[in-house]
Every structure is written in structure tokens, then in C-alpha cells.
Short mmCIF file of C-alpha atoms in Angstrom, two decimals:
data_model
loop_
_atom_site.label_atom_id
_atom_site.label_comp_id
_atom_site.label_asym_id
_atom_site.label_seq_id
_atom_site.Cartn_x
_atom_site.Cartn_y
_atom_site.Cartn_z
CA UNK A 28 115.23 97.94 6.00
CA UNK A 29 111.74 98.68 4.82
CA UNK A 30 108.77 95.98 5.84
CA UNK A 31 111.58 93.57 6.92
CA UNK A 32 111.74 92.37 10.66
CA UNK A 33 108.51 93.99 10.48
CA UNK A 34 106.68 90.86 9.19
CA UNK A 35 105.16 89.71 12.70
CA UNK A 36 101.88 90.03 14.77
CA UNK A 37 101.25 93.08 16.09
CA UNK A 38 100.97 91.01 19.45
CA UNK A 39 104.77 90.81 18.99
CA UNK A 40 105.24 94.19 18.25
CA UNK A 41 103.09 95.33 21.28
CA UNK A 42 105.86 92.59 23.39
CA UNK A 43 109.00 94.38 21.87
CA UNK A 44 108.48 98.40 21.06
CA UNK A 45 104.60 98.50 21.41
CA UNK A 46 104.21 99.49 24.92
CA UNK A 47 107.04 102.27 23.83
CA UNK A 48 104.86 103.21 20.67
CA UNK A 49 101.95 103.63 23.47
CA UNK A 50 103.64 105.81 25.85
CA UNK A 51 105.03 108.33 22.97
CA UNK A 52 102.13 108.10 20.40
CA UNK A 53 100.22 110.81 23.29
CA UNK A 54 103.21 113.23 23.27
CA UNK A 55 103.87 112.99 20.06
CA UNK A 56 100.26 114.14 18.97
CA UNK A 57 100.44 117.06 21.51
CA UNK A 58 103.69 118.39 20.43
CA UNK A 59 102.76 118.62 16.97
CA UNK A 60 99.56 120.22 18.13
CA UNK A 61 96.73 117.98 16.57
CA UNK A 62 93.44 119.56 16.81
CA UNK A 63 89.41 118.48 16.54
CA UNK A 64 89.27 119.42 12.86
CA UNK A 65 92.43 118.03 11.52
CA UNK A 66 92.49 115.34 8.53
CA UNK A 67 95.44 113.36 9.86
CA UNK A 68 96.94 110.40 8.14
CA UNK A 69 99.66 108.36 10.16
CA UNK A 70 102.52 107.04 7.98
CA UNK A 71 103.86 103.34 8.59
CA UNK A 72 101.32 103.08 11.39
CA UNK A 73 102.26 99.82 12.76
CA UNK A 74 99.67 97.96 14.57
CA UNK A 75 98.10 101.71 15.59
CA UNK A 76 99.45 103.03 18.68
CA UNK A 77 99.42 106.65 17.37
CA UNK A 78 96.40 106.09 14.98
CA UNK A 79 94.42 105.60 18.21
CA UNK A 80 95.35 108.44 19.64
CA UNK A 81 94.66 110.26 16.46
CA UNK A 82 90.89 108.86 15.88
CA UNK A 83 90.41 110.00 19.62
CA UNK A 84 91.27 113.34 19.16
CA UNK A 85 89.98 114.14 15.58
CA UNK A 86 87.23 111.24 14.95
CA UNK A 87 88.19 107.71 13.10
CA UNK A 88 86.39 109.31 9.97
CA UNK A 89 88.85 112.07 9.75
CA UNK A 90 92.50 109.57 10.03
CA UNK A 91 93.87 107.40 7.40
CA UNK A 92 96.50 105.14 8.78
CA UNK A 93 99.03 103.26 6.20
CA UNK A 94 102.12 100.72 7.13
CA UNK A 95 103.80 98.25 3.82
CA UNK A 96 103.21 95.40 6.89
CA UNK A 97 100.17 93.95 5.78
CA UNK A 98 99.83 92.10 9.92
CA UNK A 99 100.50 95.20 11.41
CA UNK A 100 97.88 96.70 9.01
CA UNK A 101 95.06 94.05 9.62
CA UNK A 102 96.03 94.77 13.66
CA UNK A 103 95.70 98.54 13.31
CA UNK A 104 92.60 98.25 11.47
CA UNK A 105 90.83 95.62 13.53
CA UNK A 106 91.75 98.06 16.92
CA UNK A 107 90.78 101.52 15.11
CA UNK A 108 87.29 100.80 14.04
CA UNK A 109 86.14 103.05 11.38
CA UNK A 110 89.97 104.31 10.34
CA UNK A 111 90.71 103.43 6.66
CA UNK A 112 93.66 101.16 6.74
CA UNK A 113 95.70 100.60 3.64
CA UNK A 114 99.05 98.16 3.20
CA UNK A 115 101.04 101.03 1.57
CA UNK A 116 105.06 102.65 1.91
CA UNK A 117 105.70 105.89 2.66
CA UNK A 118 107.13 106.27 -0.43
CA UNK A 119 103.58 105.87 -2.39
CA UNK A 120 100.71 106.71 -0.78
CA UNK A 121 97.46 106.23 -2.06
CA UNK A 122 96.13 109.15 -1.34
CA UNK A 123 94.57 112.06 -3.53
CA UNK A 124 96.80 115.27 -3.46
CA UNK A 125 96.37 117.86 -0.48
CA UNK A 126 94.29 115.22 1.04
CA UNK A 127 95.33 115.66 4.89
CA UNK A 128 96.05 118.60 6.98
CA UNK A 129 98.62 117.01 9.20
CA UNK A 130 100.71 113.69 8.43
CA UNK A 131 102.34 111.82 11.09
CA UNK A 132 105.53 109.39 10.79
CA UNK A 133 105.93 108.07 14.06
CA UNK A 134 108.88 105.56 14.44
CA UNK A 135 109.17 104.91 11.08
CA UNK A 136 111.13 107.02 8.88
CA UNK A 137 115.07 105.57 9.82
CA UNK A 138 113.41 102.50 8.39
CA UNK A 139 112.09 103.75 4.89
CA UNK A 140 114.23 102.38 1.91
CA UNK A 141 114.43 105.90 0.22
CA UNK A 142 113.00 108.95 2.71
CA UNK A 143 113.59 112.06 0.18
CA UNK A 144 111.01 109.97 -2.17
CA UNK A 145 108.96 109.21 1.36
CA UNK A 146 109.16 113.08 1.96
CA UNK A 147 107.93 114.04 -1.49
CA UNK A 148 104.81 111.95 -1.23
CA UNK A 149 104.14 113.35 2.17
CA UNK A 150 104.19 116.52 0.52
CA UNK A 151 101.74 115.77 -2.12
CA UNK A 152 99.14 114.31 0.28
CA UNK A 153 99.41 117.48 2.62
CA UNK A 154 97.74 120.66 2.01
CA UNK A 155 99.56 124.18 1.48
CA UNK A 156 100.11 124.99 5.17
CA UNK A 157 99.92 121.37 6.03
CA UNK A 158 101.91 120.18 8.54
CA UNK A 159 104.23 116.84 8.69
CA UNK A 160 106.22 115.38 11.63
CA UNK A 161 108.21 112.97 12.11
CA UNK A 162 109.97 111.27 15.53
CA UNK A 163 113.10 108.70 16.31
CA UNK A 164 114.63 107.02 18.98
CA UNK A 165 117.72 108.65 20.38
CA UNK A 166 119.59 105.50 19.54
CA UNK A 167 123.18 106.72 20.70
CA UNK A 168 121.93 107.96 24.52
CA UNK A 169 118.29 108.12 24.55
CA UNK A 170 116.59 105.09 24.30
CA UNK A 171 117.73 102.64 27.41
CA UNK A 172 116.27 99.21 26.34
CA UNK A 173 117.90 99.34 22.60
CA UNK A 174 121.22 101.36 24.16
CA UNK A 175 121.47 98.37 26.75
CA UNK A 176 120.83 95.84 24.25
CA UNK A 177 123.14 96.80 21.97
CA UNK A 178 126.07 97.33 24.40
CA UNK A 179 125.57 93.96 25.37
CA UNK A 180 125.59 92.89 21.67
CA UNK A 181 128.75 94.39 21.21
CA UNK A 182 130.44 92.15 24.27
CA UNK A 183 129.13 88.70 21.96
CA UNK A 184 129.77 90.34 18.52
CA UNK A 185 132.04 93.05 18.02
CA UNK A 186 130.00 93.55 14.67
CA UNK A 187 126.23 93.19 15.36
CA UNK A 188 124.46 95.92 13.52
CA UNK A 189 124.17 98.82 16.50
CA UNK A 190 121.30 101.04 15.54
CA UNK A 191 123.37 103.92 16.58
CA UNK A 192 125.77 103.01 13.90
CA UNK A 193 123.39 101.34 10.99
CA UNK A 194 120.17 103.75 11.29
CA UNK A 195 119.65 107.18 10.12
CA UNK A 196 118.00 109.87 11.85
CA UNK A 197 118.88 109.38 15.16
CA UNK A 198 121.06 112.46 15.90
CA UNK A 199 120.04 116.11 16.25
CA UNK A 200 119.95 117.98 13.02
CA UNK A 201 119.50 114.99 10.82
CA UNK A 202 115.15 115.11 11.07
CA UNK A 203 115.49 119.02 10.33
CA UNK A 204 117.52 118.60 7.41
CA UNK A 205 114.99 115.90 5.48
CA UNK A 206 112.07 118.22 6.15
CA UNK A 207 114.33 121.42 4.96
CA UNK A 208 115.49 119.15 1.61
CA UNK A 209 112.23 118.52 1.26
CA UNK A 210 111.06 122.00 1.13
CA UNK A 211 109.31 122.06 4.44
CA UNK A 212 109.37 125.81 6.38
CA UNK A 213 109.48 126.49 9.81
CA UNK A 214 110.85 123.92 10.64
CA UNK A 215 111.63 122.99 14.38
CA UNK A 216 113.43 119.96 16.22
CA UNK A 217 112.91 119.07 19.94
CA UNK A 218 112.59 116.04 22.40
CA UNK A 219 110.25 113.72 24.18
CA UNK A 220 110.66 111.84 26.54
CA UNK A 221 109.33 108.68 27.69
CA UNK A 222 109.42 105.51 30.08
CA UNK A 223 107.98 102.06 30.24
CA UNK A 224 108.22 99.74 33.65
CA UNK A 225 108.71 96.36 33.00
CA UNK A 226 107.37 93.37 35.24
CA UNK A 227 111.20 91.90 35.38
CA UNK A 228 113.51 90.78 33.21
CA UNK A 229 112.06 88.07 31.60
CA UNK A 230 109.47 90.66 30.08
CA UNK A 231 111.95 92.31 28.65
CA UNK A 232 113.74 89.33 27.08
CA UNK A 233 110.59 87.62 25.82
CA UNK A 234 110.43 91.08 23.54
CA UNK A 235 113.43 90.45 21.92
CA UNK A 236 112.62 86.78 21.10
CA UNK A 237 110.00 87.89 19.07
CA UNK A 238 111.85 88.62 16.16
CA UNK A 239 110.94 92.33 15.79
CA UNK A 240 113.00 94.96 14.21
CA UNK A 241 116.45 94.64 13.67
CA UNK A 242 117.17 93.82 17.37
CA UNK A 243 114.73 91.18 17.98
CA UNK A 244 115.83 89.84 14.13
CA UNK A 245 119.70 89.88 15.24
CA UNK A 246 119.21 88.46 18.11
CA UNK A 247 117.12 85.40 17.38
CA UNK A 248 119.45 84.87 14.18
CA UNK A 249 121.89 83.69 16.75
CA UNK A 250 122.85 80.05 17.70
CA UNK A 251 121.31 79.17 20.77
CA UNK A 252 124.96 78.96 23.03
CA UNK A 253 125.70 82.58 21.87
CA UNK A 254 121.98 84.00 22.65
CA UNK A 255 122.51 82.59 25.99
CA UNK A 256 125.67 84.80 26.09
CA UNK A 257 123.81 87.84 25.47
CA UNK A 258 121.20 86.98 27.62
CA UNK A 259 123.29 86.98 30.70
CA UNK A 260 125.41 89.98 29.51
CA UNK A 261 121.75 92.30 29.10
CA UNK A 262 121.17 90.96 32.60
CA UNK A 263 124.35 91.59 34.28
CA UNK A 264 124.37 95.24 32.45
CA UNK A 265 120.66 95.97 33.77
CA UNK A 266 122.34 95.07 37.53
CA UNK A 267 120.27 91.65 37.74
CA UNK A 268 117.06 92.94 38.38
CA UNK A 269 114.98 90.78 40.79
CA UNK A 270 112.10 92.46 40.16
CA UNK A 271 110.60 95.46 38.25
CA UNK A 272 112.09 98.22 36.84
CA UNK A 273 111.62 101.42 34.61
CA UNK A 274 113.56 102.34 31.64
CA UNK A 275 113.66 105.79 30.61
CA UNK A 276 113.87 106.70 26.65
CA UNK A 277 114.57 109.88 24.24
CA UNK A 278 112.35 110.91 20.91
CA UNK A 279 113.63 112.52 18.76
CA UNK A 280 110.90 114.59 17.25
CA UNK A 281 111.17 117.36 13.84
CA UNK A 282 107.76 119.04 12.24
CA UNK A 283 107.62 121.58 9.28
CA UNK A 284 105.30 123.06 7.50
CA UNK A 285 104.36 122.91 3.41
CA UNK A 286 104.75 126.16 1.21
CA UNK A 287 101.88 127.78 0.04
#
């Protein structure tokens, strides 16, 4: 999919999987164990939920943040002051080599047009004894908002393009085995997980009309009748909420570390 359905404000972004970016970016960096005196760069950054984190733990001056969406770029660069910000892909980073001690892929890599060449590059940019991680969405059981979306999709389309079904990634094993092909050691696989309360439904909704990722693309591709459809069937399958509620997600996280 690369930069596509990723052409939008970061304000949309924040609407759709933003305030999910938020609530993992924090786990994610303690998991992988990110310390004062790391260089860190943050792969397909996105408008900078985990680059913030980053540049509070280590110091702007020591992150480099990258994303091939040149808004969500601008965004993450105007919020992280003093983080270099580059419009770049995974899959050629402008970096120098064994520039960084840790690199970070949060949320990004089931969307990278080729991620062996995405892994390679990571590699060059990382030290020997550098460390890269990378985390997903359980898209088959762990993430409620896209799981609930998508099994409502399936009720107006018996073809719309399920994440579970179109996106890499996703299941256990598959993050260790693209840090083991890329010659990554110790390697190790877990979970996070997350939640995100919503004021009511509406909220929610207005996320997907924004367009973002292939959700929010799918669904405003739709004639109006048939978006109505799914409207109505994401409501009925969330029990008609007539107020707020919390939805509860799963990350799947992998880290390794480079020879040498």
C-alpha cells in the first residue's frame, strides 16, 4: 500500500488511528527498552506519536523521525521541535551507515511495498549490536475498532479488503521471521496491549470518514446508500452505544538485534 490512504492531515490521522498510535507509542518504547543515551530513528513516523515519546526520553537532538507522507511529515516535525524530519520510505533511508543505536517501526511495516528491502536498510543505519523493532495490530482478534469494522464490512460486501486477510504481519511468527531473514539475532516476539475510550459513536464514525488507511479509504469509496448500510451495521455490532465506551486492542510487537 505504501504512502497511499496515507495522503491526509495528520489531524485526520489523530481522528482515525492517532489516539491508538498515542496510547501504544509509550509501551512500545518501554518494551524495547529505550534508554537516555540511545540514537533512535523512528521509521514511517506518521504525524509523531512515537517520535514524541522518543525525543522525551533520549532528547529531540538524538531522534530522527522519517514517513514517505510528506503531511504527516510536516505534522511530526512541526509537534517534535528540534527532531530532524525527512519525507523518506523505509526502504531508503537517508541516513549514514551505523547511524542509530535503536530503530523503531511502529505501525508501519504491513504497509511497506517491499519489507526485506525495508529490513536491509534498517540494518545499514543501525550499529553492530543495534537494535530494531517493529509492532502490528492483531488484525484477526486483537484490535476491536478495525475487527468490528471489518465484520460489519463483510455484512455490505462480501469482498471488502479485511486487513486480516489483505495485510501481512499480523499473526504470531510472521514479525520474527522478517527480522530472522533479515539476519537479526535474538530475536523475541510478544504483545501489548492497549485501549482507547471513545466519546460515542459518532467519534468513532467521524474517524472512518476521514479517508485514512485502507478502512477509512474503503469506506468512503462507497456510494452514499451503501455507507449508510455499514453505518448502522458497525452500530448495531457495537450494541448501539448511547454513550461512551472503551475498545480494547492487541500489538503485535518483534525486536532483534544486528550481528557484530
Amino acid at each position: 500500500m505504501g504512502a497511499s490512504g496515507f495522503v491526509v492531515s495528520g489531524e485526520a490521522y489523530d481522528r482515525f488511528m492517532g489516539r491508538w498510535a498515542v496510547a501504544l507509542a509509550p509501551a512500545f518504547a518501554d518494551a524495547v527498552g529505550v534508554r537516555p543515551t540511545h540514537r533512535v530513528l523512528d521509521v514511517g513516523c506518521g504525524p509523531g506519536a512515537l517520535t514524541g515519546v522518543l525525543a522525551d526520553r533520549v532528547g529531540a537532538e538524538r531522534v530522527r523521525a522519517c514517513d514517505p507522507s510528506a503531511p504527516f511529515a510536516a505534522t511530526c516535525a512541526r509537534r517534535n521541535p528540534g527532531v530532524a524530519v525527512e519525507v523518506a520510505a523505509a526502504e531508503s533511508l537517508p541516513y549514514d551507515d551505523g547511524a542509530f543505536d535503536v530503530v523503531l517501526a511502529q505501525l508501519v511495516v504491513h504497509f511497506v511495498d517491499d519489507p526485506a528491502a525495508a529490513a536491509a536498510e534498517i540494518t545499514r543505519v543501525l550499529r553492530p549490536g543495534g537494535t530494531f523493532a517493529a509492532s502490528v495490530w492483531d488484525f484477526a482478534r486483537g484490535m476491536q475498532m478495525l475487527r468490528l469494522f471489518w465484520d460489519a464490512a463483510l455484512t455490505v460486501d462480501g469482498q471488502a479488503p479485511d486487513e486480516a486477510r489483505t495485510m501481512s504481519f499480523g499473526e504470531e511468527g510472521e514479525l520474527s521471521s522478517l527480522l530472522q531473514g533479515a539476519g537479526f539475532t535474538d530475536v523475541r516476539e510478544d504483545t501489548l496491549r492497549v485501549a482507547s475510550t471513545y466519546a460515542g459513536f459518532d467519534e468513532l464514525w467521524a474517524g472512518f470518514l476521514g479517508g485514512v488507511g485502507p478502512a477509512g479509504t474503503w469506506c468512503v469509496s462507497l456510494p452514499e446508500d451503501r455507507r449508510e448500510v455499514l453505518r448502522r451495521e458497525l452500530r448495531s455490532r457495537l450494541g448501539d452505544p448511547p454513550g461512551a465506551f472503551t475498545l480494547d486492542a492487541v500489538a503485535r510487537f518483534a525486536q532483534g538485534v544486528t550481528p557484530g
